[in-house]
Short mmCIF file of C-alpha atoms in Angstrom, two decimals:
data_model
loop_
_atom_site.label_atom_id
_atom_site.label_comp_id
_atom_site.label_asym_id
_atom_site.label_seq_id
_atom_site.Cartn_x
_atom_site.Cartn_y
_atom_site.Cartn_z
CA MET B 19 -72.73 64.71 -14.29
CA GLY B 20 -71.95 67.92 -12.16
CA PHE B 21 -72.62 69.93 -15.15
CA TYR B 22 -76.53 68.14 -14.86
CA LEU B 23 -77.12 68.65 -11.06
CA GLN B 24 -75.76 72.73 -11.41
CA ASP B 25 -78.77 72.50 -14.24
CA ILE B 26 -81.84 70.72 -12.02
CA LYS B 27 -80.93 73.09 -9.37
CA VAL B 28 -81.15 75.97 -11.42
CA TYR B 29 -84.29 74.84 -13.27
CA TRP B 30 -85.84 73.51 -9.79
CA GLN B 31 -85.13 77.46 -8.87
CA LYS B 32 -87.10 78.64 -11.79
CA LEU B 33 -89.56 76.38 -11.00
CA ARG B 34 -90.21 77.65 -7.20
CA ASP B 35 -90.26 81.25 -8.16
CA SER B 36 -92.17 80.56 -10.91
CA GLN B 37 -96.20 81.60 -11.00
CA TRP B 38 -97.21 77.98 -11.03
CA GLY B 39 -94.20 77.17 -8.64
CA GLN B 40 -96.07 79.58 -5.80
CA LYS B 41 -99.00 78.16 -6.66
CA VAL B 42 -98.13 74.77 -5.70
CA ARG B 43 -96.45 75.58 -2.14
CA ARG B 44 -99.50 77.41 -1.48
CA TRP B 45 -101.32 74.04 -1.83
CA ARG B 46 -99.36 72.51 -0.15
CA LEU B 47 -99.93 74.39 2.95
CA LEU B 48 -103.22 73.47 2.38
CA PHE B 49 -102.91 69.73 2.19
CA VAL B 50 -101.59 70.56 5.45
CA ALA B 51 -103.68 72.95 6.56
CA ILE B 52 -107.07 71.35 6.37
CA PRO B 53 -106.64 68.07 7.75
CA LEU B 54 -104.91 69.25 10.73
CA LEU B 55 -108.03 71.98 11.10
CA LEU B 56 -110.32 68.93 10.77
CA SER B 57 -108.86 67.23 13.08
CA LEU B 58 -108.61 69.44 15.62
CA SER B 59 -112.37 70.24 15.39
CA ALA B 60 -113.32 66.92 15.58
CA VAL B 61 -111.13 66.79 19.00
CA TRP B 62 -113.30 69.82 19.57
CA TRP B 63 -116.87 68.51 18.41
CA TYR B 64 -115.88 65.31 20.25
CA PHE B 65 -115.45 67.41 23.59
CA TRP B 66 -118.17 69.39 22.87
CA MET B 67 -120.62 66.51 22.29
CA LEU B 68 -119.49 65.40 25.71
CA SER B 69 -120.46 68.24 27.51
CA PRO B 70 -124.13 68.85 29.27
CA ALA B 71 -126.94 68.68 26.94
CA ASN B 72 -128.33 71.67 28.47
CA PRO B 73 -125.60 73.82 31.54
CA LYS B 74 -128.80 76.50 32.33
CA LYS B 75 -131.27 73.65 32.84
CA GLN B 76 -131.26 71.68 36.23
CA ASP B 77 -134.11 69.75 36.31
CA THR B 78 -133.73 66.43 37.10
CA VAL B 79 -135.58 62.70 35.62
CA SER B 80 -135.52 59.63 36.14
CA PHE B 81 -133.81 57.38 33.43
CA GLU B 82 -134.15 53.50 33.29
CA ILE B 83 -131.79 51.30 32.27
CA THR B 84 -133.54 47.98 32.26
CA ARG B 85 -131.47 44.63 32.41
CA GLY B 86 -129.90 43.34 29.26
CA MET B 87 -130.38 46.99 26.98
CA THR B 88 -126.94 47.75 25.34
CA ALA B 89 -125.16 50.60 24.94
CA LYS B 90 -126.58 51.89 21.94
CA ALA B 91 -130.17 51.52 22.78
CA ILE B 92 -129.00 53.50 26.14
CA GLY B 93 -127.77 56.65 24.42
CA LYS B 94 -130.48 56.54 21.99
CA SER B 95 -132.93 56.65 25.03
CA LEU B 96 -130.63 59.58 26.14
CA LYS B 97 -130.30 61.16 23.16
CA LYS B 98 -134.44 60.75 22.71
CA GLN B 99 -135.04 62.41 25.81
CA GLY B 100 -133.29 65.07 25.31
CA LEU B 101 -129.99 64.38 28.30
CA ILE B 102 -126.99 63.83 25.74
CA LYS B 103 -126.68 65.76 22.98
CA SER B 104 -125.57 62.59 20.28
CA SER B 105 -125.54 59.36 21.44
CA LEU B 106 -122.95 58.21 18.66
CA VAL B 107 -120.27 60.02 20.90
CA PHE B 108 -122.18 58.18 23.85
CA LEU B 109 -121.79 54.94 22.03
CA ILE B 110 -117.70 55.74 20.95
CA TYR B 111 -117.24 56.72 24.59
CA THR B 112 -117.90 53.99 26.14
CA LYS B 113 -116.69 51.76 23.50
CA ILE B 114 -112.97 53.76 23.83
CA ASN B 115 -112.96 53.55 27.17
CA GLN B 116 -113.98 50.08 27.67
CA LEU B 117 -117.83 50.41 29.76
CA ASP B 118 -120.26 49.93 27.30
CA THR B 119 -120.77 45.84 28.69
CA LYS B 120 -120.52 46.83 32.02
CA PHE B 121 -123.68 49.61 33.39
CA LYS B 122 -126.16 48.69 36.14
CA SER B 123 -129.82 48.50 35.82
CA GLY B 124 -132.09 50.16 37.31
CA TYR B 125 -133.62 53.64 37.71
CA TYR B 126 -130.95 56.67 38.05
CA ASN B 127 -131.40 60.77 38.90
CA LEU B 128 -130.00 62.44 35.75
CA SER B 129 -129.78 66.00 34.95
CA TYR B 130 -129.58 68.25 31.20
CA ALA B 131 -126.45 69.77 33.37
CA MET B 132 -124.62 67.01 34.04
CA SER B 133 -122.09 65.94 31.46
CA LEU B 134 -122.56 62.92 29.31
CA PRO B 135 -119.09 60.81 31.03
CA LYS B 136 -120.87 61.66 34.50
CA MET B 137 -123.89 60.15 33.42
CA VAL B 138 -121.46 57.15 32.40
CA ASP B 139 -119.72 56.80 35.80
CA LYS B 140 -123.23 56.47 37.47
CA PHE B 141 -124.57 53.88 35.54
CA VAL B 142 -120.92 52.07 36.04
CA LYS B 143 -120.90 52.49 39.31
CA GLY B 144 -124.69 51.27 39.56
CA GLU B 145 -126.20 54.72 41.45
CA VAL B 146 -128.98 54.01 41.06
CA MET B 147 -132.12 56.34 42.06
CA LEU B 148 -134.79 53.07 42.22
CA LYS B 149 -134.24 49.33 42.11
CA LYS B 150 -137.13 48.36 39.81
CA VAL B 151 -137.54 44.40 40.81
CA THR B 152 -140.37 42.15 39.88
CA ILE B 153 -141.54 39.22 41.95
CA PRO B 154 -143.71 36.38 39.15
CA GLU B 155 -146.73 34.76 40.90
CA GLY B 156 -146.40 31.24 41.78
CA LEU B 157 -142.37 32.07 43.28
CA THR B 158 -141.43 30.53 46.16
CA LEU B 159 -140.14 32.33 49.29
CA GLY B 160 -136.87 30.46 48.55
CA LYS B 161 -137.35 31.62 44.69
CA ILE B 162 -138.15 35.05 46.08
CA ALA B 163 -134.91 35.62 47.84
CA GLU B 164 -133.03 34.41 44.63
CA VAL B 165 -134.45 37.44 43.18
CA PHE B 166 -133.01 39.51 45.60
CA GLU B 167 -129.69 38.69 45.50
CA SER B 168 -129.36 38.73 41.60
CA ASN B 169 -130.44 42.02 41.65
CA GLY B 170 -127.79 42.65 44.80
CA LEU B 171 -130.23 43.94 47.27
CA ALA B 172 -129.92 41.21 49.57
CA THR B 173 -127.84 37.56 49.85
CA LYS B 174 -130.40 34.94 49.40
CA GLU B 175 -129.33 33.64 52.97
CA GLU B 176 -130.03 37.06 54.85
CA PHE B 177 -133.20 37.59 53.33
CA LEU B 178 -134.67 34.04 54.17
CA ARG B 179 -133.09 34.68 57.89
CA LEU B 180 -135.44 37.65 57.77
CA ALA B 181 -138.51 37.29 55.89
CA ILE B 182 -140.30 35.87 59.20
CA PRO B 183 -143.68 37.15 60.35
CA SER B 184 -142.18 37.74 64.29
CA LEU B 185 -140.28 40.74 63.08
CA PHE B 186 -143.13 42.00 61.21
CA GLU B 187 -146.26 41.00 63.10
CA GLU B 188 -146.65 44.74 65.40
CA LYS B 189 -146.85 46.02 62.19
CA TYR B 190 -149.36 43.90 60.73
CA PRO B 191 -151.06 41.56 63.75
CA PHE B 192 -152.97 39.30 60.77
CA LEU B 193 -149.25 37.91 61.19
CA LYS B 194 -150.23 36.81 64.56
CA THR B 195 -152.79 34.46 63.20
CA LEU B 196 -150.42 32.15 61.20
CA PRO B 197 -149.92 28.82 62.58
CA GLU B 198 -146.18 28.82 65.08
CA GLY B 199 -143.15 27.90 62.87
CA ALA B 200 -144.73 29.49 59.86
CA THR B 201 -142.62 31.32 57.46
CA LEU B 202 -143.31 34.05 55.28
CA GLU B 203 -144.63 31.93 52.46
CA GLY B 204 -147.28 33.14 50.23
CA PHE B 205 -147.48 36.39 52.04
CA LEU B 206 -145.04 38.08 49.92
CA PHE B 207 -146.78 39.41 47.45
CA PRO B 208 -145.99 39.15 43.44
CA ASP B 209 -145.50 42.60 41.88
CA THR B 210 -143.59 44.75 40.41
CA TYR B 211 -141.27 47.00 43.03
CA TYR B 212 -138.69 49.47 42.95
CA PHE B 213 -136.52 49.72 46.26
CA PRO B 214 -133.77 51.98 47.50
CA LYS B 215 -130.19 50.45 47.28
CA ASP B 216 -128.07 49.66 50.33
CA SER B 217 -131.76 49.55 52.55
CA PRO B 218 -132.15 47.12 55.01
CA VAL B 219 -133.38 44.22 54.05
CA THR B 220 -136.87 44.90 56.35
CA LEU B 221 -137.52 47.06 54.15
CA TYR B 222 -137.91 45.32 51.25
CA ILE B 223 -140.08 42.60 53.06
CA ASP B 224 -141.98 45.37 54.83
CA ALA B 225 -143.01 46.31 51.34
CA MET B 226 -144.33 42.94 49.45
CA ILE B 227 -146.37 42.20 53.55
CA LYS B 228 -147.90 45.39 53.25
CA ARG B 229 -149.00 44.83 48.93
CA PHE B 230 -150.20 41.78 50.29
CA TYR B 231 -152.07 43.32 53.30
CA ASP B 232 -153.64 46.32 51.28
CA VAL B 233 -154.98 43.83 48.14
CA TYR B 234 -156.65 41.14 50.54
CA TYR B 235 -157.22 43.02 54.12
CA ARG B 236 -158.13 46.70 52.95
CA ASN B 237 -160.82 44.12 50.52
CA GLY B 238 -163.78 43.37 53.25
CA GLU B 239 -165.28 41.48 50.33
CA PHE B 240 -161.72 38.50 50.80
CA LEU B 241 -162.87 38.49 54.24
CA GLU B 242 -166.54 37.95 53.95
CA LYS B 243 -166.14 35.16 51.39
CA GLU B 244 -163.81 33.07 53.14
CA LYS B 245 -165.94 32.90 56.19
CA LYS B 246 -168.97 31.70 53.79
CA LEU B 247 -166.30 28.64 52.72
CA GLY B 248 -165.36 28.10 56.54
CA LEU B 249 -161.67 29.37 55.76
CA ASN B 250 -158.91 31.79 57.60
CA THR B 251 -157.26 33.35 55.88
CA TYR B 252 -154.16 30.96 55.69
CA GLN B 253 -156.10 28.71 54.28
CA VAL B 254 -157.20 30.52 51.55
CA ILE B 255 -153.64 31.81 50.68
CA THR B 256 -153.16 28.01 50.69
CA LEU B 257 -154.95 26.94 48.62
CA ALA B 258 -153.95 29.64 46.56
CA SER B 259 -150.74 29.04 46.20
CA ILE B 260 -151.37 25.72 44.78
CA VAL B 261 -153.53 27.08 42.85
CA GLU B 262 -150.92 29.06 41.44
CA ARG B 263 -148.65 26.28 40.51
CA GLU B 264 -151.55 23.97 39.56
CA ALA B 265 -153.34 26.47 36.38
CA LYS B 266 -151.53 27.20 33.37
CA LEU B 267 -154.76 28.77 31.77
CA SER B 268 -156.13 32.29 34.52
CA SER B 269 -160.21 30.54 32.90
CA GLU B 270 -159.28 27.33 34.45
CA LYS B 271 -158.52 29.29 38.21
CA PRO B 272 -161.78 29.14 39.61
CA LEU B 273 -162.18 25.48 37.70
CA ILE B 274 -159.24 23.82 39.94
CA ALA B 275 -159.98 25.62 42.26
CA ALA B 276 -163.20 24.49 42.86
CA VAL B 277 -161.88 20.46 42.39
CA PHE B 278 -159.97 21.43 45.43
CA LEU B 279 -162.73 22.75 47.71
CA ASN B 280 -164.71 19.98 46.78
CA ARG B 281 -162.18 17.37 47.53
CA LEU B 282 -162.04 19.34 51.13
CA LYS B 283 -165.86 18.52 51.60
CA LYS B 284 -165.48 15.26 50.74
CA GLY B 285 -162.35 13.67 52.68
CA MET B 286 -160.32 13.01 49.77
CA PRO B 287 -156.45 14.03 49.83
CA LEU B 288 -156.32 17.05 47.25
CA GLN B 289 -153.71 14.72 45.60
CA SER B 290 -151.82 18.02 44.01
CA CYS B 291 -148.24 17.39 42.68
CA ALA B 292 -147.53 21.11 42.68
CA THR B 293 -147.47 20.42 46.69
CA VAL B 294 -144.68 17.14 45.60
CA GLU B 295 -142.69 19.78 43.61
CA TYR B 296 -141.99 21.82 46.92
CA VAL B 297 -141.10 19.10 48.93
CA LEU B 298 -138.67 17.71 46.29
CA LYS B 299 -137.97 21.32 45.28
CA GLU B 300 -137.81 20.75 41.61
CA HIS B 301 -140.26 20.97 38.93
CA LYS B 302 -140.87 17.53 36.88
CA LYS B 303 -142.74 16.86 33.72
CA VAL B 304 -144.17 13.58 35.38
CA LEU B 305 -143.96 12.46 39.05
CA THR B 306 -142.87 9.19 39.77
CA LEU B 307 -144.50 6.88 42.17
CA GLU B 308 -141.28 6.95 44.57
CA ASP B 309 -142.10 10.81 44.54
CA LEU B 310 -146.06 10.47 45.24
CA LYS B 311 -144.54 8.23 48.24
CA ILE B 312 -142.42 11.22 49.49
CA GLU B 313 -143.21 11.22 53.05
CA SER B 314 -143.53 14.67 54.11
CA PRO B 315 -146.90 16.90 55.73
CA TYR B 316 -146.97 18.60 51.94
CA ASN B 317 -147.24 15.28 50.11
CA THR B 318 -151.16 15.66 49.28
CA TYR B 319 -150.93 12.35 47.74
CA ILE B 320 -150.27 10.45 51.47
CA ASN B 321 -151.97 13.16 53.60
CA SER B 322 -156.02 14.16 53.34
CA GLY B 323 -157.02 17.33 53.85
CA LEU B 324 -154.46 21.17 53.21
CA PRO B 325 -151.25 21.29 53.27
CA PRO B 326 -149.13 22.64 56.80
CA GLY B 327 -148.69 26.07 54.32
CA PRO B 328 -148.23 27.84 50.90
CA ILE B 329 -146.46 26.67 48.76
CA SER B 330 -145.93 30.11 46.45
CA SER B 331 -147.02 33.72 46.58
CA PRO B 332 -150.11 33.27 44.70
CA GLY B 333 -151.59 36.55 42.45
CA LEU B 334 -154.60 38.27 42.45
CA GLU B 335 -156.22 35.92 40.04
CA SER B 336 -155.58 33.28 42.46
CA ILE B 337 -157.01 34.43 45.32
CA LYS B 338 -159.66 35.30 43.54
CA ALA B 339 -160.57 31.70 42.34
CA VAL B 340 -160.74 30.22 45.77
CA LEU B 341 -162.78 32.86 47.04
CA ASN B 342 -164.95 32.64 43.66
CA PRO B 343 -165.07 29.06 42.74
CA ALA B 344 -167.10 27.50 39.68
CA SER B 345 -169.80 25.59 40.76
CA VAL B 346 -169.37 22.47 39.22
CA ASP B 347 -168.82 19.17 40.80
CA TYR B 348 -166.12 17.95 39.74
CA LEU B 349 -163.20 16.24 41.27
CA TYR B 350 -160.58 15.32 39.21
CA PHE B 351 -158.54 16.70 36.32
CA VAL B 352 -156.13 15.91 34.43
CA ALA B 353 -153.03 18.06 31.86
CA ASN B 354 -153.61 18.35 28.48
CA MET B 355 -150.53 18.65 26.63
CA ASN B 356 -151.46 22.47 25.20
CA GLY B 357 -151.64 23.41 29.23
CA SER B 358 -155.35 23.25 29.68
CA HIS B 359 -157.39 20.57 31.37
CA THR B 360 -160.02 18.01 31.38
CA PHE B 361 -162.38 17.77 34.08
CA SER B 362 -164.12 15.14 35.60
CA LYS B 363 -166.91 14.01 37.72
CA THR B 364 -165.88 10.56 38.36
CA TYR B 365 -162.73 8.54 38.68
CA GLU B 366 -163.76 5.97 35.56
CA GLU B 367 -164.39 9.63 33.67
CA HIS B 368 -160.49 10.43 34.87
CA LEU B 369 -158.92 7.29 34.22
CA LYS B 370 -160.67 7.59 30.17
CA ALA B 371 -159.01 11.18 29.85
CA LYS B 372 -155.79 10.30 31.28
CA LYS B 373 -155.98 7.72 29.00
CA GLY B 374 -156.85 9.76 25.95
CA ASN B 375 -153.46 11.95 26.99
CA GLU B 376 -151.58 8.85 27.05
CA GLN B 377 -152.17 8.12 23.86
CA LYS B 378 -151.66 11.21 22.54
CA ARG B 379 -148.38 11.22 23.45
#
């Protein structure tokens, strides 16, 4: 046995010393060195990709992260704007550090000289330049307060506590004409705003009142038209808020406004389902007879004339519809299955239209 082992050792030594053996040793070194070099290169490349896209370019740009935007989409957008070197590395970095689902929406002030990790840190902390807040037409004051709460700008309670005319009437004298006890319901204009975070809540409310003021009062035509209708601004906005909630199609808003104005002239109750829903604080496909009998000054089924105030924030289209109603004699309308309405001049026509809709259902 020892003889054979000795032979194997001698043979192995000759093999190592041979030209072929020397080549094998060199290749073995390469097999170790190449993966090591590749690994080191990959690490170097990764960290280089994390560095600023252009350290010498100090320019700052606005970058928006929208609600629901994925880390992949954010990385692509950053790369497209030249703010980072690689969208892939952005995704890898955020995944490794478990930050890809923690970004806050809003507008950020970024620089080409900013590193990728620093950008991610801003996104996670929500260090926004301006917060985009969209207030759709037809929202109530309470719902607007919820929008601000969901955007982290104010609590609903704080917003509602400060949304009172007396805090802003010195700056906007028209608020002094509002009835005693009125809120800012209807006067926070629906639009898209960009707000700084951590600012006083009154700043946000002020901006929306100013938008209403600019839309309504800077246009002298609106004031002239409300005089011709025999209404004041508060009444116009109250009626516009009802039109906003009743109309599904923009083209029908002047018609719906005309129906309500015609009913007011005749002393008929408006009988608007939207005003009852305002009391109920919920939307119903069909109101019950009990709903229509609910005791409230806002219930236009049991009270004649306009309700005490607006029931939502009307948009410009609804305001214009009230100030420019269609020239028609309609007194009734009933909703169709497709969102449109059938308009009638007489109660008999109205009943026929209602029956036709019920049969289609």
